PDB file of C-alpha atoms in Angstrom:
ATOM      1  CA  UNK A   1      83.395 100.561  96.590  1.00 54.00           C
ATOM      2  CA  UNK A   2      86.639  99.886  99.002  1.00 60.00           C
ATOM      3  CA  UNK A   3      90.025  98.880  97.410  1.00 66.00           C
ATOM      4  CA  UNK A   4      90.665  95.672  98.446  1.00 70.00           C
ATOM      5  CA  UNK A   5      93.741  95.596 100.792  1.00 86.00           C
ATOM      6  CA  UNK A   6      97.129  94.683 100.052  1.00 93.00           C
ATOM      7  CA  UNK A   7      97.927  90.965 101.639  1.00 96.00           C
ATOM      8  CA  UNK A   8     101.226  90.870 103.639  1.00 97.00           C
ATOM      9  CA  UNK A   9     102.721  87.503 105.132  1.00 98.00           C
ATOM     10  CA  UNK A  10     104.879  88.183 108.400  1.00 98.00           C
ATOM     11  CA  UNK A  11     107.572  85.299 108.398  1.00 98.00           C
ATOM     12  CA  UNK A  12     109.050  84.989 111.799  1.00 97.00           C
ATOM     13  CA  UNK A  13     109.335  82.357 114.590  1.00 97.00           C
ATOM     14  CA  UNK A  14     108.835  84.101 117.693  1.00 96.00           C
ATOM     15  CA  UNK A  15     104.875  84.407 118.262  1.00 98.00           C
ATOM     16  CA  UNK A  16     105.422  87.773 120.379  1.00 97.00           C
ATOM     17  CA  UNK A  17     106.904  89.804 117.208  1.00 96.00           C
ATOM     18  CA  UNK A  18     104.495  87.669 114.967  1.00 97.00           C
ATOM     19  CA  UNK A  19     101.813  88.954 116.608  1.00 98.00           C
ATOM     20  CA  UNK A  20     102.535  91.809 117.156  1.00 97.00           C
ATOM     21  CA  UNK A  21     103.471  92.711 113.569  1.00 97.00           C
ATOM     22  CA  UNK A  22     100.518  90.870 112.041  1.00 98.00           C
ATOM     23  CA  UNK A  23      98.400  93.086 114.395  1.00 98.00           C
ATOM     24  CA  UNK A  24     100.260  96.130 113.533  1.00 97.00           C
ATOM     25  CA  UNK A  25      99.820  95.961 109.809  1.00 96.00           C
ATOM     26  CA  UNK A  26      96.200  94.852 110.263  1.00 96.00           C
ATOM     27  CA  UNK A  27      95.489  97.976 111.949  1.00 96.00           C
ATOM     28  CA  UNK A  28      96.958 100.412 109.276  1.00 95.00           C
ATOM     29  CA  UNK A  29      94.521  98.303 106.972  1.00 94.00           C
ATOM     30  CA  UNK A  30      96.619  95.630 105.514  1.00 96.00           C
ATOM     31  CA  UNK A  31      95.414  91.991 104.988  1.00 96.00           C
ATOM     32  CA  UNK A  32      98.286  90.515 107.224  1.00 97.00           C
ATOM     33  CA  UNK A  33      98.651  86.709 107.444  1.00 96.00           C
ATOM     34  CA  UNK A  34     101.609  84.772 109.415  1.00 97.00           C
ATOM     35  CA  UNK A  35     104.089  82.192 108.827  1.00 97.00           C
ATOM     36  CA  UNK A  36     106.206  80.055 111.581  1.00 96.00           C
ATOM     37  CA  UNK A  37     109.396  79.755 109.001  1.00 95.00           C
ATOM     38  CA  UNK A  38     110.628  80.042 105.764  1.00 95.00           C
ATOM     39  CA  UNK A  39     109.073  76.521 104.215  1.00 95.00           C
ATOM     40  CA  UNK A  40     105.538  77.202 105.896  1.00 96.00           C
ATOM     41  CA  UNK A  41     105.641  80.972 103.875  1.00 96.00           C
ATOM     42  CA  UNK A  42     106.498  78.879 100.675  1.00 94.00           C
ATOM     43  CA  UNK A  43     102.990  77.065 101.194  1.00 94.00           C
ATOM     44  CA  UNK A  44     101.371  80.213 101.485  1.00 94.00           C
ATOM     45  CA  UNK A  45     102.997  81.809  98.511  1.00 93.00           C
ATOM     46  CA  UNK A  46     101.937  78.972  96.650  1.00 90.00           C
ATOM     47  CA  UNK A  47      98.609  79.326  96.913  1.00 92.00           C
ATOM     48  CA  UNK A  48      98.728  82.838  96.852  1.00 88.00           C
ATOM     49  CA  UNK A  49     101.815  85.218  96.651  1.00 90.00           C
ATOM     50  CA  UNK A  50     101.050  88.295  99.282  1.00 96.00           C
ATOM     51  CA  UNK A  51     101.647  92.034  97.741  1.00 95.00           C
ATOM     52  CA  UNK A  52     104.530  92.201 100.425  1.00 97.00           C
ATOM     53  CA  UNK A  53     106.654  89.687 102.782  1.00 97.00           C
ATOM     54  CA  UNK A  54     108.060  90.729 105.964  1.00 98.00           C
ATOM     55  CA  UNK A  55     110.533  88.189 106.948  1.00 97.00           C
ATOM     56  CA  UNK A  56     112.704  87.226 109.843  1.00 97.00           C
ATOM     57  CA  UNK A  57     116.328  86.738 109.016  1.00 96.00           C
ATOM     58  CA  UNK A  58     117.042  83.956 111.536  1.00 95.00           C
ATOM     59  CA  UNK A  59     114.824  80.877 111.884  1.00 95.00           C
ATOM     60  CA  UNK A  60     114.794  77.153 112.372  1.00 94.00           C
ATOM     61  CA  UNK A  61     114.220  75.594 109.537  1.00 91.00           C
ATOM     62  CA  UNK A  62     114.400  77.691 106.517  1.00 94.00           C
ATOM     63  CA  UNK A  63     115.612  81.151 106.884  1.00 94.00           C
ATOM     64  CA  UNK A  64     114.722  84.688 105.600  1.00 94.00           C
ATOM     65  CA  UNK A  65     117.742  84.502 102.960  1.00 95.00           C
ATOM     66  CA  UNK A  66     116.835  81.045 102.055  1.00 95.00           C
ATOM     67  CA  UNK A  67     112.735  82.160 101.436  1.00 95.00           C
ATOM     68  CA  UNK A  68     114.031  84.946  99.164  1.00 94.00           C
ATOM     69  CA  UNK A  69     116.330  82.751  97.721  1.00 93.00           C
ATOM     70  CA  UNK A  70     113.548  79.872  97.163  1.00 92.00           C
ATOM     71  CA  UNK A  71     111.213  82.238  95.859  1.00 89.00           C
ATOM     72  CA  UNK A  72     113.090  82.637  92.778  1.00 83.00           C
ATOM     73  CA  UNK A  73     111.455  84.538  90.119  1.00 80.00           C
ATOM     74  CA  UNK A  74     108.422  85.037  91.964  1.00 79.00           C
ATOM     75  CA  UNK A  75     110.900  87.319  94.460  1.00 74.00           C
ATOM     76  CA  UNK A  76     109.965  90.214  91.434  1.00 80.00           C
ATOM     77  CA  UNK A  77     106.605  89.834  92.120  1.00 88.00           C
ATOM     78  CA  UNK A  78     106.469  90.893  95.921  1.00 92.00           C
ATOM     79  CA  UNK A  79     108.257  93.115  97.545  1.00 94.00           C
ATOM     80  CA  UNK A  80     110.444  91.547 100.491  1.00 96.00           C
ATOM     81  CA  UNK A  81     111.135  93.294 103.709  1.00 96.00           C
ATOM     82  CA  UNK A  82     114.051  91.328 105.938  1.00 97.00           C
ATOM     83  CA  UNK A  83     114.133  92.174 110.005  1.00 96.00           C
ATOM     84  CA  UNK A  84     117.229  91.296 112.002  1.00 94.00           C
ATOM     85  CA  UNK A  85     118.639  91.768 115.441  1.00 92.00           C
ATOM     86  CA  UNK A  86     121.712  90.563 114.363  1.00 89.00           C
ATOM     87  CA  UNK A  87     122.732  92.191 111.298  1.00 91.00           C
ATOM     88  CA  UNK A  88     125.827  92.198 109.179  1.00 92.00           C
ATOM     89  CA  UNK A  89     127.087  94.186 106.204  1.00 95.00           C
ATOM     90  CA  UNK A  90     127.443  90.838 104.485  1.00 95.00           C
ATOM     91  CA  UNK A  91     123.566  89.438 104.771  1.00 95.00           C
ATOM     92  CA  UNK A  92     122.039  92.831 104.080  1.00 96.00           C
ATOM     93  CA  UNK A  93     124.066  92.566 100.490  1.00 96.00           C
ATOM     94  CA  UNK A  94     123.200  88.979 100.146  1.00 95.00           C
ATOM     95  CA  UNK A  95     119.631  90.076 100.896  1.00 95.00           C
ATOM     96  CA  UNK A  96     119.640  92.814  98.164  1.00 95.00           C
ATOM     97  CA  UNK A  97     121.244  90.606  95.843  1.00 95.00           C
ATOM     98  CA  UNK A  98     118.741  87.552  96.076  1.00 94.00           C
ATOM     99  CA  UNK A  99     116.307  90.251  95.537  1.00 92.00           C
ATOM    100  CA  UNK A 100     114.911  91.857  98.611  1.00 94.00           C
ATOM    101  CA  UNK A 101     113.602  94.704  98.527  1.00 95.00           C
ATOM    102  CA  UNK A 102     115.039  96.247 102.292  1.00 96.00           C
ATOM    103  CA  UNK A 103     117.247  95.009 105.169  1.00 96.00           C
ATOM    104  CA  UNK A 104     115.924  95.967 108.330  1.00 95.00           C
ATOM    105  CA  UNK A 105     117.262  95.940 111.868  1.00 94.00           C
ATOM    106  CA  UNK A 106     115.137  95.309 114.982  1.00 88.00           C
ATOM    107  CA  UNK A 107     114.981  97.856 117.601  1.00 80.00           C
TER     108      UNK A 107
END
């Protein structure tokens, strides 16, 4: 019998890297589903919280920081990726300290 694969939600706004990631993870066997923002993810995680959420940093709307931040508790649940092409010593330790799990930079 197959394991069932892990679910990860990709949070980002640009449908290029979206895409791109979504179809990335689904081809190393993840479950991968996509959010626009950080308030659509919340509906998402309501329903069901992913294994994993890969999130952009800057977004209309709600933000990566603000989607770790809003997941509260839950945050210990999943383990939160945030991706950045503009990154700062000062969000990657808010990041941490709201409970993500790693602060990326986009190539």
């Amino acid at each position: 019998m197959a394991r069932p694969r892990a679910h990860v939600l990709v949070v980002e706004d640009d449908p290029a890297t979206r895409d791109g990631l979504t179809a990335l993870l689904e081809s190393w066997g993840y479950n991968a589903s996509a959010a626009t923002d950080g308030r659509a993810a919340i509906k998402v995680c309501a329903k069901e919280l992913p294994q994993a959420i890969v999130t952009d940093l800057m977004m209309p709307g709600m933000n990566g920081l603000e989607l770790v931040e809003a997941l509260g508790e839950r945050v210990q649940q999943v383990t939160v990726i945030v991706l950045t092409g503009q990154a700062t010593i000062e969000t990657a330790v808010q990041a941490i300290k709201l409970g993500a799990y790693d602060y990326l930079t986009k190539p």
